[in-house]
mmCIF file of C-alpha atoms in Angstrom:
data_model
loop_
_atom_site.group_PDB
_atom_site.id
_atom_site.type_symbol
_atom_site.label_atom_id
_atom_site.label_comp_id
_atom_site.label_asym_id
_atom_site.label_seq_id
_atom_site.Cartn_x
_atom_site.Cartn_y
_atom_site.Cartn_z
ATOM 1 C CA UNK A 1 28.491 33.046 -11.856
ATOM 2 C CA UNK A 2 31.162 34.446 -14.163
ATOM 3 C CA UNK A 3 30.540 37.516 -16.294
ATOM 4 C CA UNK A 4 28.894 36.683 -19.570
ATOM 5 C CA UNK A 5 27.768 33.192 -18.531
ATOM 6 C CA UNK A 6 24.102 32.290 -18.847
ATOM 7 C CA UNK A 7 22.049 31.230 -15.813
ATOM 8 C CA UNK A 8 21.584 27.452 -15.732
ATOM 9 C CA UNK A 9 18.166 26.140 -16.605
ATOM 10 C CA UNK A 10 16.564 23.489 -14.498
ATOM 11 C CA UNK A 11 16.124 20.262 -16.445
ATOM 12 C CA UNK A 12 12.502 19.523 -17.322
ATOM 13 C CA UNK A 13 11.075 16.459 -15.570
ATOM 14 C CA UNK A 14 8.059 14.228 -16.165
ATOM 15 C CA UNK A 15 6.051 11.568 -14.366
ATOM 16 C CA UNK A 16 4.662 8.778 -16.542
ATOM 17 C CA UNK A 17 1.367 7.032 -15.763
ATOM 18 C CA UNK A 18 0.806 3.511 -17.092
ATOM 19 C CA UNK A 19 -2.077 1.110 -16.619
ATOM 20 C CA UNK A 20 -5.158 -0.611 -17.924
ATOM 21 C CA UNK A 21 -7.587 2.008 -19.213
ATOM 22 C CA UNK A 22 -7.476 5.525 -20.605
ATOM 23 C CA UNK A 23 -10.024 6.914 -18.113
ATOM 24 C CA UNK A 24 -8.156 5.417 -15.154
ATOM 25 C CA UNK A 25 -4.894 6.949 -16.334
ATOM 26 C CA UNK A 26 -6.601 10.323 -16.728
ATOM 27 C CA UNK A 27 -7.912 10.056 -13.149
ATOM 28 C CA UNK A 28 -4.321 9.621 -11.984
ATOM 29 C CA UNK A 29 -3.195 12.496 -14.176
ATOM 30 C CA UNK A 30 -5.365 14.739 -11.967
ATOM 31 C CA UNK A 31 -4.665 12.921 -8.705
ATOM 32 C CA UNK A 32 -0.863 12.697 -8.747
ATOM 33 C CA UNK A 33 -0.194 16.479 -8.725
ATOM 34 C CA UNK A 34 -2.641 16.869 -5.820
ATOM 35 C CA UNK A 35 -0.657 14.366 -3.740
ATOM 36 C CA UNK A 36 2.817 15.352 -4.935
ATOM 37 C CA UNK A 37 4.857 17.427 -2.487
ATOM 38 C CA UNK A 38 5.896 20.801 -3.877
ATOM 39 C CA UNK A 39 5.942 21.589 -7.582
ATOM 40 C CA UNK A 40 4.825 18.544 -9.540
ATOM 41 C CA UNK A 41 6.526 17.586 -12.799
ATOM 42 C CA UNK A 42 4.430 17.244 -15.921
ATOM 43 C CA UNK A 43 2.288 14.085 -15.752
ATOM 44 C CA UNK A 44 2.107 12.217 -19.038
ATOM 45 C CA UNK A 45 0.358 8.984 -19.997
ATOM 46 C CA UNK A 46 1.607 5.771 -21.529
ATOM 47 C CA UNK A 47 -1.373 5.135 -23.778
ATOM 48 C CA UNK A 48 -0.737 1.457 -24.448
ATOM 49 C CA UNK A 49 -2.870 -0.588 -21.994
ATOM 50 C CA UNK A 50 -0.707 -2.745 -19.726
ATOM 51 C CA UNK A 51 -2.281 -5.156 -17.243
ATOM 52 C CA UNK A 52 -0.340 -6.346 -14.223
ATOM 53 C CA UNK A 53 -2.719 -7.657 -11.572
ATOM 54 C CA UNK A 54 -2.953 -11.161 -13.077
ATOM 55 C CA UNK A 55 0.545 -11.273 -14.540
ATOM 56 C CA UNK A 56 2.781 -13.940 -13.052
ATOM 57 C CA UNK A 57 5.549 -15.255 -15.315
ATOM 58 C CA UNK A 58 5.093 -12.185 -17.540
ATOM 59 C CA UNK A 59 5.250 -9.577 -14.742
ATOM 60 C CA UNK A 60 8.957 -8.787 -15.035
ATOM 61 C CA UNK A 61 8.946 -8.294 -18.831
ATOM 62 C CA UNK A 62 5.799 -6.160 -18.609
ATOM 63 C CA UNK A 63 7.472 -3.872 -16.079
ATOM 64 C CA UNK A 64 10.569 -3.746 -18.280
ATOM 65 C CA UNK A 65 8.304 -2.701 -21.148
ATOM 66 C CA UNK A 66 6.781 0.061 -19.016
ATOM 67 C CA UNK A 67 10.263 1.276 -18.063
ATOM 68 C CA UNK A 68 11.331 1.359 -21.720
ATOM 69 C CA UNK A 69 8.228 3.245 -22.849
ATOM 70 C CA UNK A 70 8.422 5.655 -19.901
ATOM 71 C CA UNK A 71 12.000 6.523 -20.813
ATOM 72 C CA UNK A 72 10.846 7.122 -24.392
ATOM 73 C CA UNK A 73 8.052 9.438 -23.241
ATOM 74 C CA UNK A 74 10.448 11.375 -21.014
ATOM 75 C CA UNK A 75 12.857 11.682 -23.953
ATOM 76 C CA UNK A 76 15.411 14.360 -22.966
ATOM 77 C CA UNK A 77 13.597 15.201 -19.732
ATOM 78 C CA UNK A 78 14.324 13.638 -16.360
ATOM 79 C CA UNK A 79 12.045 10.682 -15.572
ATOM 80 C CA UNK A 80 10.876 11.815 -12.119
ATOM 81 C CA UNK A 81 8.497 8.932 -11.431
ATOM 82 C CA UNK A 82 6.450 6.035 -12.781
ATOM 83 C CA UNK A 83 2.867 5.456 -11.643
ATOM 84 C CA UNK A 84 1.109 2.188 -12.465
ATOM 85 C CA UNK A 85 -2.642 1.622 -12.191
ATOM 86 C CA UNK A 86 -4.391 -1.728 -11.901
ATOM 87 C CA UNK A 87 -7.950 -2.482 -10.809
ATOM 88 C CA UNK A 88 -7.866 -5.237 -8.204
ATOM 89 C CA UNK A 89 -11.342 -6.467 -9.219
ATOM 90 C CA UNK A 90 -11.586 -7.681 -5.641
ATOM 91 C CA UNK A 91 -11.837 -6.269 -2.141
ATOM 92 C CA UNK A 92 -8.892 -5.329 0.096
ATOM 93 C CA UNK A 93 -8.226 -8.512 2.058
ATOM 94 C CA UNK A 94 -5.215 -10.757 2.633
ATOM 95 C CA UNK A 95 -4.949 -11.500 -1.085
ATOM 96 C CA UNK A 96 -4.743 -7.755 -1.740
ATOM 97 C CA UNK A 97 -1.817 -7.454 0.680
ATOM 98 C CA UNK A 98 -0.023 -10.389 -0.971
ATOM 99 C CA UNK A 99 -0.548 -9.076 -4.493
ATOM 100 C CA UNK A 100 0.444 -5.519 -3.636
ATOM 101 C CA UNK A 101 3.602 -6.687 -1.897
ATOM 102 C CA UNK A 102 4.565 -8.862 -4.899
ATOM 103 C CA UNK A 103 3.968 -6.062 -7.399
ATOM 104 C CA UNK A 104 5.816 -3.495 -5.286
ATOM 105 C CA UNK A 105 8.851 -5.737 -4.813
ATOM 106 C CA UNK A 106 9.063 -6.377 -8.557
ATOM 107 C CA UNK A 107 8.588 -2.653 -9.329
ATOM 108 C CA UNK A 108 11.355 -1.701 -6.894
ATOM 109 C CA UNK A 109 13.678 -4.128 -8.620
ATOM 110 C CA UNK A 110 12.904 -3.047 -12.188
ATOM 111 C CA UNK A 111 12.556 0.698 -11.562
ATOM 112 C CA UNK A 112 15.553 0.921 -9.241
ATOM 113 C CA UNK A 113 16.672 4.564 -9.062
ATOM 114 C CA UNK A 114 13.323 5.915 -10.302
ATOM 115 C CA UNK A 115 10.508 6.656 -7.819
ATOM 116 C CA UNK A 116 7.375 4.611 -8.447
ATOM 117 C CA UNK A 117 3.857 4.290 -7.076
ATOM 118 C CA UNK A 118 1.277 1.511 -7.378
ATOM 119 C CA UNK A 119 -2.390 2.432 -7.751
ATOM 120 C CA UNK A 120 -3.862 -1.011 -7.027
ATOM 121 C CA UNK A 121 -7.478 0.098 -6.682
ATOM 122 C CA UNK A 122 -9.851 -2.015 -4.600
ATOM 123 C CA UNK A 123 -12.400 -2.845 -6.017
ATOM 124 C CA UNK A 124 -12.053 -0.387 -8.895
ATOM 125 C CA UNK A 125 -10.882 3.214 -9.137
ATOM 126 C CA UNK A 126 -14.514 4.327 -8.722
ATOM 127 C CA UNK A 127 -14.137 3.415 -5.038
ATOM 128 C CA UNK A 128 -11.379 6.033 -4.841
ATOM 129 C CA UNK A 129 -13.686 8.617 -6.400
ATOM 130 C CA UNK A 130 -16.278 7.881 -3.719
ATOM 131 C CA UNK A 131 -13.863 9.249 -1.110
ATOM 132 C CA UNK A 132 -14.794 12.685 -2.466
ATOM 133 C CA UNK A 133 -18.621 12.808 -2.491
ATOM 134 C CA UNK A 134 -18.787 16.583 -3.017
ATOM 135 C CA UNK A 135 -16.983 16.177 -6.329
ATOM 136 C CA UNK A 136 -19.913 14.148 -7.704
ATOM 137 C CA UNK A 137 -22.375 16.930 -6.867
ATOM 138 C CA UNK A 138 -19.986 19.552 -8.249
ATOM 139 C CA UNK A 139 -20.012 17.739 -11.597
ATOM 140 C CA UNK A 140 -23.778 17.112 -11.633
ATOM 141 C CA UNK A 141 -26.008 18.807 -8.999
ATOM 142 C CA UNK A 142 -28.411 15.862 -9.156
ATOM 143 C CA UNK A 143 -25.735 13.431 -8.023
ATOM 144 C CA UNK A 144 -25.470 12.709 -4.306
ATOM 145 C CA UNK A 145 -23.792 9.710 -2.754
ATOM 146 C CA UNK A 146 -25.677 7.926 0.000
ATOM 147 C CA UNK A 147 -24.534 8.694 3.541
ATOM 148 C CA UNK A 148 -24.177 4.965 4.206
ATOM 149 C CA UNK A 149 -21.736 4.680 1.294
ATOM 150 C CA UNK A 150 -19.672 7.610 2.570
ATOM 151 C CA UNK A 151 -19.279 5.900 5.958
ATOM 152 C CA UNK A 152 -18.427 2.409 4.719
ATOM 153 C CA UNK A 153 -15.086 0.772 4.051
ATOM 154 C CA UNK A 154 -14.932 1.501 0.330
ATOM 155 C CA UNK A 155 -12.054 -0.925 -0.203
ATOM 156 C CA UNK A 156 -14.547 -3.705 0.546
ATOM 157 C CA UNK A 157 -17.302 -2.467 -1.757
ATOM 158 C CA UNK A 158 -17.634 -4.933 -4.633
ATOM 159 C CA UNK A 159 -18.255 -3.967 -8.274
ATOM 160 C CA UNK A 160 -18.019 -0.256 -7.520
ATOM 161 C CA UNK A 161 -18.659 0.832 -11.082
ATOM 162 C CA UNK A 162 -21.973 -1.046 -11.200
ATOM 163 C CA UNK A 163 -22.850 0.314 -7.758
ATOM 164 C CA UNK A 164 -22.485 3.896 -9.004
ATOM 165 C CA UNK A 165 -24.478 3.160 -12.148
ATOM 166 C CA UNK A 166 -27.396 2.037 -9.965
ATOM 167 C CA UNK A 167 -27.169 5.037 -7.633
ATOM 168 C CA UNK A 168 -26.474 7.834 -10.132
ATOM 169 C CA UNK A 169 -29.085 7.903 -12.860
ATOM 170 C CA UNK A 170 -29.744 11.562 -13.744
ATOM 171 C CA UNK A 171 -27.584 11.515 -15.800
ATOM 172 C CA UNK A 172 -26.420 7.942 -15.672
ATOM 173 C CA UNK A 173 -22.885 7.346 -14.483
ATOM 174 C CA UNK A 174 -20.395 6.408 -17.214
ATOM 175 C CA UNK A 175 -16.712 5.473 -17.004
ATOM 176 C CA UNK A 176 -15.937 8.662 -18.913
ATOM 177 C CA UNK A 177 -17.165 10.674 -15.903
ATOM 178 C CA UNK A 178 -14.333 9.372 -13.700
ATOM 179 C CA UNK A 179 -11.575 11.833 -14.739
ATOM 180 C CA UNK A 180 -14.018 14.751 -14.501
ATOM 181 C CA UNK A 181 -15.000 13.730 -10.963
ATOM 182 C CA UNK A 182 -11.366 13.584 -9.869
ATOM 183 C CA UNK A 183 -10.747 16.935 -11.530
ATOM 184 C CA UNK A 184 -13.615 18.410 -9.488
ATOM 185 C CA UNK A 185 -12.229 16.800 -6.321
ATOM 186 C CA UNK A 186 -8.855 18.460 -6.908
ATOM 187 C CA UNK A 187 -10.386 21.815 -7.846
ATOM 188 C CA UNK A 188 -12.531 21.729 -4.688
ATOM 189 C CA UNK A 189 -9.525 21.072 -2.466
ATOM 190 C CA UNK A 190 -10.938 17.750 -1.271
ATOM 191 C CA UNK A 191 -7.890 15.596 -2.084
ATOM 192 C CA UNK A 192 -5.354 14.809 0.618
ATOM 193 C CA UNK A 193 -3.171 11.902 1.696
ATOM 194 C CA UNK A 194 -5.739 11.062 4.391
ATOM 195 C CA UNK A 195 -9.240 11.927 3.118
ATOM 196 C CA UNK A 196 -12.221 11.603 5.498
ATOM 197 C CA UNK A 197 -13.468 8.418 3.818
ATOM 198 C CA UNK A 198 -12.058 4.931 4.185
ATOM 199 C CA UNK A 199 -10.210 3.064 1.441
ATOM 200 C CA UNK A 200 -6.972 1.297 2.309
ATOM 201 C CA UNK A 201 -5.872 0.918 -1.294
ATOM 202 C CA UNK A 202 -6.015 4.715 -1.780
ATOM 203 C CA UNK A 203 -4.003 5.280 1.414
ATOM 204 C CA UNK A 204 -1.356 2.799 0.221
ATOM 205 C CA UNK A 205 -1.025 4.720 -3.037
ATOM 206 C CA UNK A 206 -0.816 8.062 -1.216
ATOM 207 C CA UNK A 207 1.978 6.630 0.965
ATOM 208 C CA UNK A 208 3.891 5.612 -2.162
ATOM 209 C CA UNK A 209 3.696 9.198 -3.485
ATOM 210 C CA UNK A 210 4.609 10.674 -0.069
ATOM 211 C CA UNK A 211 7.741 8.513 0.021
ATOM 212 C CA UNK A 212 9.069 10.242 -3.099
ATOM 213 C CA UNK A 213 9.789 13.480 -1.217
ATOM 214 C CA UNK A 214 11.548 11.551 1.587
ATOM 215 C CA UNK A 215 13.881 9.814 -0.840
ATOM 216 C CA UNK A 216 14.657 12.968 -2.847
#
């Protein structure tokens, strides 16, 4: 560095999270840094709800819209990644594989040059939360997931949100609890790319995030 020159500053970078609901996006705002290799960029949310799972002819323009808004959120910062959430509203079966492959191929085409990850949650993102049972108790000591639920294939558990509402009653489970549960899971060090529980849709998402460091 020549005399009198100022040290270069590293350009600020951001990851933008898009998807269906505010609580789901906030869950990912906690989850992404826990899965991101090394120092994670700032994670910001695209607050406009965008639904992809049932989009067919409108899929490409919706992804283009996400790309446009993500670039606007990043502004002068580097857009380091785009994360998209969608509840499958179904279990992880052959139709899940087909849908995920279609969405990923379209995302790769539209977001070319920008890392992306698809959080296609089977059945709903609550099934991802159930991978971290200790986080529920950390939020409310009276909450304890059943051992049978912790051992099951959570990607095949239907209507997960309603399931939790029946099991957790003191206090009753609400959608607004979801980000707080994920926050507790991260704080407790429970989050990893391969958690002890079983949910294929979570593992697929974690693989998407892991691939970012390999392509860097």
